[in-house]
Tab-separated table of C-alpha atoms and ligand atoms in Angstrom:
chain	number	residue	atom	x	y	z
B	241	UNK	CA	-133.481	-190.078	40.976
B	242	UNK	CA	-130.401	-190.082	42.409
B	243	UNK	CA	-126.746	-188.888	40.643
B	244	UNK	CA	-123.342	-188.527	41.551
B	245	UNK	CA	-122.684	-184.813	41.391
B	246	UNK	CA	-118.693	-182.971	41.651
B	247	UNK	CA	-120.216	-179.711	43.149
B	248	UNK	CA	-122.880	-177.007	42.446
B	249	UNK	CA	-122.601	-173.159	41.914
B	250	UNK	CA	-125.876	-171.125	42.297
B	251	UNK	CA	-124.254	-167.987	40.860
B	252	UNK	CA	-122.350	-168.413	37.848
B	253	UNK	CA	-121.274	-166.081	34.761
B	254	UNK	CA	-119.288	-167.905	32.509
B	255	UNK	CA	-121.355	-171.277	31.824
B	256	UNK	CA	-123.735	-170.511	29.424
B	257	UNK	CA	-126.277	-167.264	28.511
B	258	UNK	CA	-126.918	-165.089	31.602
B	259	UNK	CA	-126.890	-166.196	35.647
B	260	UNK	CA	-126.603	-169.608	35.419
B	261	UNK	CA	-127.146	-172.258	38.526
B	262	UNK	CA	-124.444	-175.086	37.708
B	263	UNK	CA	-124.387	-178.756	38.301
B	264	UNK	CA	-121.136	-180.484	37.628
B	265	UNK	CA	-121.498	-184.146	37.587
B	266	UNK	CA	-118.884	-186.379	38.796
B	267	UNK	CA	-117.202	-188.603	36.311
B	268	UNK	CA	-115.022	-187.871	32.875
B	269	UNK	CA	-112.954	-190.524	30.402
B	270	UNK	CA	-110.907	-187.640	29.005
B	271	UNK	CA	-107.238	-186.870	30.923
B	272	UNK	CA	-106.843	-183.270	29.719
B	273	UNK	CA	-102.978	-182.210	30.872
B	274	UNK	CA	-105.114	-179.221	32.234
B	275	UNK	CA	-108.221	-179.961	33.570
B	276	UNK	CA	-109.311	-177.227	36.033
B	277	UNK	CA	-111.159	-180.409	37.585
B	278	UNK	CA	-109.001	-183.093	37.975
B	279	UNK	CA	-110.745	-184.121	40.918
B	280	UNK	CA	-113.996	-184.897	39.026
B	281	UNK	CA	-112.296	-187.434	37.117
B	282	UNK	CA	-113.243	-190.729	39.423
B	283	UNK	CA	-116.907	-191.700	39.815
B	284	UNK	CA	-115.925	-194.181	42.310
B	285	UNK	CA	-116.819	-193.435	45.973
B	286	UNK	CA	-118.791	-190.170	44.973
B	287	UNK	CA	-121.930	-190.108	47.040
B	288	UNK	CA	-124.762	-189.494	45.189
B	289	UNK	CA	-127.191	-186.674	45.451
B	290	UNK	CA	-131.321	-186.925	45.228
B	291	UNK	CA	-132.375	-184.547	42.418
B	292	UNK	CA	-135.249	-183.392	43.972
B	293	UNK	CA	-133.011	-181.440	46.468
B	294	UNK	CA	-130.498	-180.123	43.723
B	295	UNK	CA	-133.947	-178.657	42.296
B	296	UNK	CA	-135.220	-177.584	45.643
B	297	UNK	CA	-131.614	-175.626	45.491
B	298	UNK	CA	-132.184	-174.201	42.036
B	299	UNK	CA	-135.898	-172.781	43.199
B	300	UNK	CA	-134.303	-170.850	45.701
B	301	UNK	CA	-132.247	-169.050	43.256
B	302	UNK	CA	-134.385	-168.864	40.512
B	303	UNK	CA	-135.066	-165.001	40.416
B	304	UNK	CA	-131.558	-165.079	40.005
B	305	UNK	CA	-131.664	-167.238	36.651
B	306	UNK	CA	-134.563	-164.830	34.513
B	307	UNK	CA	-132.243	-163.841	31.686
B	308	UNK	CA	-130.331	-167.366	32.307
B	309	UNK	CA	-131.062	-170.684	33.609
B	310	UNK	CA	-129.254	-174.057	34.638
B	311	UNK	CA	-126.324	-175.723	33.434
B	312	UNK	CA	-124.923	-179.314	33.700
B	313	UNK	CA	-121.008	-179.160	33.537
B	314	UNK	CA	-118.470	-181.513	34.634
B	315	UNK	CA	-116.226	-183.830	34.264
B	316	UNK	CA	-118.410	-185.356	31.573
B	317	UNK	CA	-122.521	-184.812	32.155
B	318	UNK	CA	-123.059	-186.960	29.343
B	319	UNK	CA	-121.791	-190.298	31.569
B	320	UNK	CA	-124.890	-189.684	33.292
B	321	UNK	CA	-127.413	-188.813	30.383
B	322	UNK	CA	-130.440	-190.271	32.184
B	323	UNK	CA	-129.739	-188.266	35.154
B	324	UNK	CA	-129.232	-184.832	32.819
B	325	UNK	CA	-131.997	-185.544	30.484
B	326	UNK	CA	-134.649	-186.183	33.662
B	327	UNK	CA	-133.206	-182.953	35.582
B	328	UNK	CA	-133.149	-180.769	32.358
B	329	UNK	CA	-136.692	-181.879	31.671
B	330	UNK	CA	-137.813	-180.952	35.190
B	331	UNK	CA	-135.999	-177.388	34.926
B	332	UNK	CA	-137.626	-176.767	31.542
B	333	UNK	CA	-140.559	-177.592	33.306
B	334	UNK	CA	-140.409	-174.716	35.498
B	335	UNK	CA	-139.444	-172.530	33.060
B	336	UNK	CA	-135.771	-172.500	33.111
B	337	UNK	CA	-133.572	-171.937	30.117
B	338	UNK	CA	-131.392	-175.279	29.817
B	339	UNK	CA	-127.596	-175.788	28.959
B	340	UNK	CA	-125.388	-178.606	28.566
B	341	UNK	CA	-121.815	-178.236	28.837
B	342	UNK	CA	-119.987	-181.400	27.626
B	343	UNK	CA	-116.428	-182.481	26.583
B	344	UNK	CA	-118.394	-184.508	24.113
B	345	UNK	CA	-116.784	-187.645	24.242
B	346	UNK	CA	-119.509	-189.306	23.630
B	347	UNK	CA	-119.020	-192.885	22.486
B	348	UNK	CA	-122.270	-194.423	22.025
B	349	UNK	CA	-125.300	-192.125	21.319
B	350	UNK	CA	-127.491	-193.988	23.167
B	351	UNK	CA	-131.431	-192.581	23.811
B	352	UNK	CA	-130.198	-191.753	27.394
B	353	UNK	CA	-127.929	-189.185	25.385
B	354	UNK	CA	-130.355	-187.839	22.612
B	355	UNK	CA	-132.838	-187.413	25.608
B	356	UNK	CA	-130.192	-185.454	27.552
B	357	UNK	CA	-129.490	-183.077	24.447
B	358	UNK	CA	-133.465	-183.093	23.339
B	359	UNK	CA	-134.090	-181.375	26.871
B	360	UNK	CA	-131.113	-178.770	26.638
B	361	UNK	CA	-131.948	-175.509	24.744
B	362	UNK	CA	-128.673	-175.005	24.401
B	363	UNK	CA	-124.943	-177.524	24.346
B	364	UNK	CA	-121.565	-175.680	24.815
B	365	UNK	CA	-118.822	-178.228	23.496
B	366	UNK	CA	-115.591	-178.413	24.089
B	367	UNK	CA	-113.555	-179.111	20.974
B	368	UNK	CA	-110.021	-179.725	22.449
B	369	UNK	CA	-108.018	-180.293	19.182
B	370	UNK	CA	-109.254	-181.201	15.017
B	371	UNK	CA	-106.033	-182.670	14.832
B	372	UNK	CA	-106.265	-186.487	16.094
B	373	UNK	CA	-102.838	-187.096	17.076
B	374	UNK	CA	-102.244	-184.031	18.867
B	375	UNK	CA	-105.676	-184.580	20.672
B	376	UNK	CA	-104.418	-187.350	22.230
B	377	UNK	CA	-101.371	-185.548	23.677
B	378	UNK	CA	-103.409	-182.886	24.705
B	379	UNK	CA	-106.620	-185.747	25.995
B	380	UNK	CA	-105.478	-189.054	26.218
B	381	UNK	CA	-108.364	-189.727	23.866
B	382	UNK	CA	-109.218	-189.949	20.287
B	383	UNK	CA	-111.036	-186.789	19.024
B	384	UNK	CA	-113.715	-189.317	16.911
B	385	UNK	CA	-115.946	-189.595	19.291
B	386	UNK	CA	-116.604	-185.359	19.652
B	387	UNK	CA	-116.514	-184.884	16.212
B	388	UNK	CA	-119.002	-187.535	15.389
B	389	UNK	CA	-121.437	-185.886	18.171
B	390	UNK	CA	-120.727	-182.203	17.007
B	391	UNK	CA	-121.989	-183.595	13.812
B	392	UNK	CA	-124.831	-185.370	15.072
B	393	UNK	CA	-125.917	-181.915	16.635
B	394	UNK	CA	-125.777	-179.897	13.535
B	395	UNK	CA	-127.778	-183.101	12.167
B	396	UNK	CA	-130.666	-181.819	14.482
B	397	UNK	CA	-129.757	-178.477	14.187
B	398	UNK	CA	-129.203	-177.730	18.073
B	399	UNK	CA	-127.534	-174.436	19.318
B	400	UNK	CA	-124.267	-174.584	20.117
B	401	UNK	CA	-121.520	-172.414	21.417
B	402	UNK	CA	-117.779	-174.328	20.883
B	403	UNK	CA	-115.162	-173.713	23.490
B	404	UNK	CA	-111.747	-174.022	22.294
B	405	UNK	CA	-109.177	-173.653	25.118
B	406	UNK	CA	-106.065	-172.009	23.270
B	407	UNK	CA	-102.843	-173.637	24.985
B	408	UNK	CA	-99.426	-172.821	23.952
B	409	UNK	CA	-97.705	-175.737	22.333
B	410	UNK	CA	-101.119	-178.061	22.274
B	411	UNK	CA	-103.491	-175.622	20.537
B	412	UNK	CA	-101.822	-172.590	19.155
B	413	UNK	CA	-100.389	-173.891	15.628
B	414	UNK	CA	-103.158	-171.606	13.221
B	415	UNK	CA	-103.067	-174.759	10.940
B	416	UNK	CA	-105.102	-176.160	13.554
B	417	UNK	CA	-107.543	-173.349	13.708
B	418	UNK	CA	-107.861	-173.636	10.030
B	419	UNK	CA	-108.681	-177.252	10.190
B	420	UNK	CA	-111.491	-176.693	12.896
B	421	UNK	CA	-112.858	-173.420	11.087
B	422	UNK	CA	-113.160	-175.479	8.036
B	423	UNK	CA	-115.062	-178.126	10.077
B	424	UNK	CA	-117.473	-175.964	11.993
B	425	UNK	CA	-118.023	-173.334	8.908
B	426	UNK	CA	-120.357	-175.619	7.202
B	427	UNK	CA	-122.599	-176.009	10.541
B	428	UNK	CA	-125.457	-173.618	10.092
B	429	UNK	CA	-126.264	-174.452	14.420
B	430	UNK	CA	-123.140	-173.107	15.470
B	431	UNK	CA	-123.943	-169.629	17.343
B	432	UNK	CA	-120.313	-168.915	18.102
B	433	UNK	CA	-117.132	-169.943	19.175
B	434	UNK	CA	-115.382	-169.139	22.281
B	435	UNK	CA	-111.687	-169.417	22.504
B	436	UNK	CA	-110.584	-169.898	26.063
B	437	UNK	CA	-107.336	-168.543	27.385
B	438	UNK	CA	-105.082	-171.228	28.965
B	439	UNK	CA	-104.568	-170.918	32.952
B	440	UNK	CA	-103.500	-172.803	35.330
B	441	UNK	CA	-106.549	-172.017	38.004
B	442	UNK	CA	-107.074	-175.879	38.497
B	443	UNK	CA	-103.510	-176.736	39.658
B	444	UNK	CA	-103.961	-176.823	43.279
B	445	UNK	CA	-106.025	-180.161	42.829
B	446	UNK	CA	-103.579	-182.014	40.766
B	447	UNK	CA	-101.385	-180.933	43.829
B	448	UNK	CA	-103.995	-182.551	45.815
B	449	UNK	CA	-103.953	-185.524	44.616
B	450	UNK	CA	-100.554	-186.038	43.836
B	451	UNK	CA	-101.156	-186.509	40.262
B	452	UNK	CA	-98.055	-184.427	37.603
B	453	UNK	CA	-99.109	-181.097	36.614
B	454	UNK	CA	-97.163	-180.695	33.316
B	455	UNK	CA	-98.283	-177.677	31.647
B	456	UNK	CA	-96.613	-175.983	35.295
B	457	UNK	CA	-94.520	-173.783	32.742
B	458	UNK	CA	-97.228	-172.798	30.401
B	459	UNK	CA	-98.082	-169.577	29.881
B	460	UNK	CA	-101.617	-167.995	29.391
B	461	UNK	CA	-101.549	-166.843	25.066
B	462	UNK	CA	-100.986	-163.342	24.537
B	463	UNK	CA	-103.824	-161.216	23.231
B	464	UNK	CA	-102.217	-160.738	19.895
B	465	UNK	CA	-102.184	-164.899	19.401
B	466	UNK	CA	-106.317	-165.072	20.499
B	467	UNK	CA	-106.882	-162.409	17.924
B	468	UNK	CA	-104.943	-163.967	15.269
B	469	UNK	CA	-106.864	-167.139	15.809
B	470	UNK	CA	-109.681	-165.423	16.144
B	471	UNK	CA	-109.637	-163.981	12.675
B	472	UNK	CA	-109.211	-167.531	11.169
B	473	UNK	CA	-112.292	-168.306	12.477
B	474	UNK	CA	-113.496	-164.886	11.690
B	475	UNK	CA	-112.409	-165.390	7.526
B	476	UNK	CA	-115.062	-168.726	7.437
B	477	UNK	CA	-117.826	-166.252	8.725
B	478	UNK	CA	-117.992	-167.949	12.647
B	479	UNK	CA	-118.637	-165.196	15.217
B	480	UNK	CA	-115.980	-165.588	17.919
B	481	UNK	CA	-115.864	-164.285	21.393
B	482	UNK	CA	-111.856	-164.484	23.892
S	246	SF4	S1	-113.201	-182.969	29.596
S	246	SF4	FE1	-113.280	-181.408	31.198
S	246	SF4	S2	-113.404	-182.558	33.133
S	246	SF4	FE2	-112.766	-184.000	31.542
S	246	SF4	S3	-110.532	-184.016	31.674
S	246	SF4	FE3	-111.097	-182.506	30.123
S	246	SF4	S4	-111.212	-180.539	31.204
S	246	SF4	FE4	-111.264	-182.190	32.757
């Protein structure tokens, strides 16, 4: 099975539990003002890679994965469920501890999709903003979409960790953290919630492709700001991790 893939990292710390081998697939619908991707965005002209040698790739590592396993990041994995559900399958196969890490703009929950999160033990989402309108500042997008599919995976009661990328100006209001702590509280399959610090790593390929970096005078939030957030979360009994 073939699928158009961004890039792979055999050795990564910060995708999931443990040593994780990554797949990011090519391909997202969301415009975040600062994706540390941008250059995943297109699916158009990507070549596309055979599975069977991304897996060939992951046995060679795999004494490297005991305590974790394999990822699929992106852009958006969930624009190619068939593809993550059939790899994911094949890694769980072998043994492998399984993680999906989606935007979760998921418009249609198709059976290519359940699939996809049936064969991951575990999905990190992204929740960029509760608030609609200022998700589609921060997005482009409406924020419908990964609601509706955060609350399809408490539905089935699948693990999930929730990213939140805390960005001065977009995400830093605490009313907002409120809002999302009173969403998530209720979800007895949320494991935690990671707040990630804003940087501005992924500049170099807007740069690249000529594309308007605006968050250019954006600074990273202070410790101070993560922990106050943090505690918000904290009061609705989520366990949070910056
Ligand atoms: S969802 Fe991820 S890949 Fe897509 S635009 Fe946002 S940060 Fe970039």
């Amino acid at each position: 099975m073939l699928g158009r893939i961004h890039s792979e990292d055999s050795f990564s710390a910060v995708d999931g539990p443990g040593i994780r081998y990554v797949v990011f697939m090519q391909g997202c619908q969301m415009r975040c003002r600062y994706c540390h991707n941008r250059d995943s965005w297109s699916i158009k002209d990507q070549p596309s890679t055979e599975m069977d040698d991304i897996l060939q790739r992951v046995q060679g590592v795999r004494h490297f994965l005991k305590n974790g396993g394999v990822t699929v990041s992106g852009g958006e994995p969930m624009l190619q469920a068939e593809f993550v559900a059939e790899f994911l399958r094949r890694c769980k196969q072998q043994g492998l501890h399984t993680c999906i890490d989606t935007g979760g703009f998921v418009k249609r929950m198709t059976s290519a999709v359940r699939d996809a999160v049936d064969a991951a033990d575990l999905v990190l989402l992204d929740i960029k903003q509760i608030d609609p309108d200022m998700h589609r500042k921060l997005t482009l997008v409406p924020n419908e979409p990964v609601l509706n599919f955060a609350r399809y995976l408490n539905e089935i009661n699948k693990p999930v960790w929730i990213r939140h990328v805390v960005v001065d100006g977009y995400t830093t209001d605490p009313e907002y953290t409120a809002r999302m702590a009173d969403f998530l509280a209720p979800m007895k399959n949320i494991e935690k919630v990671e707040l990630l610090p804003y940087h501005k790593l992924g500049k170099h390929k807007w740069d690249v492709l000529k594309d308007d970096y605006e968050l250019e005078e954006v600074e990273p939030p202070s410790k101070e700001l993560l922990e106050t957030l943090a505690n918000i979360l904290r009061e609705r009994g989520l366990k949070v991790t910056y």
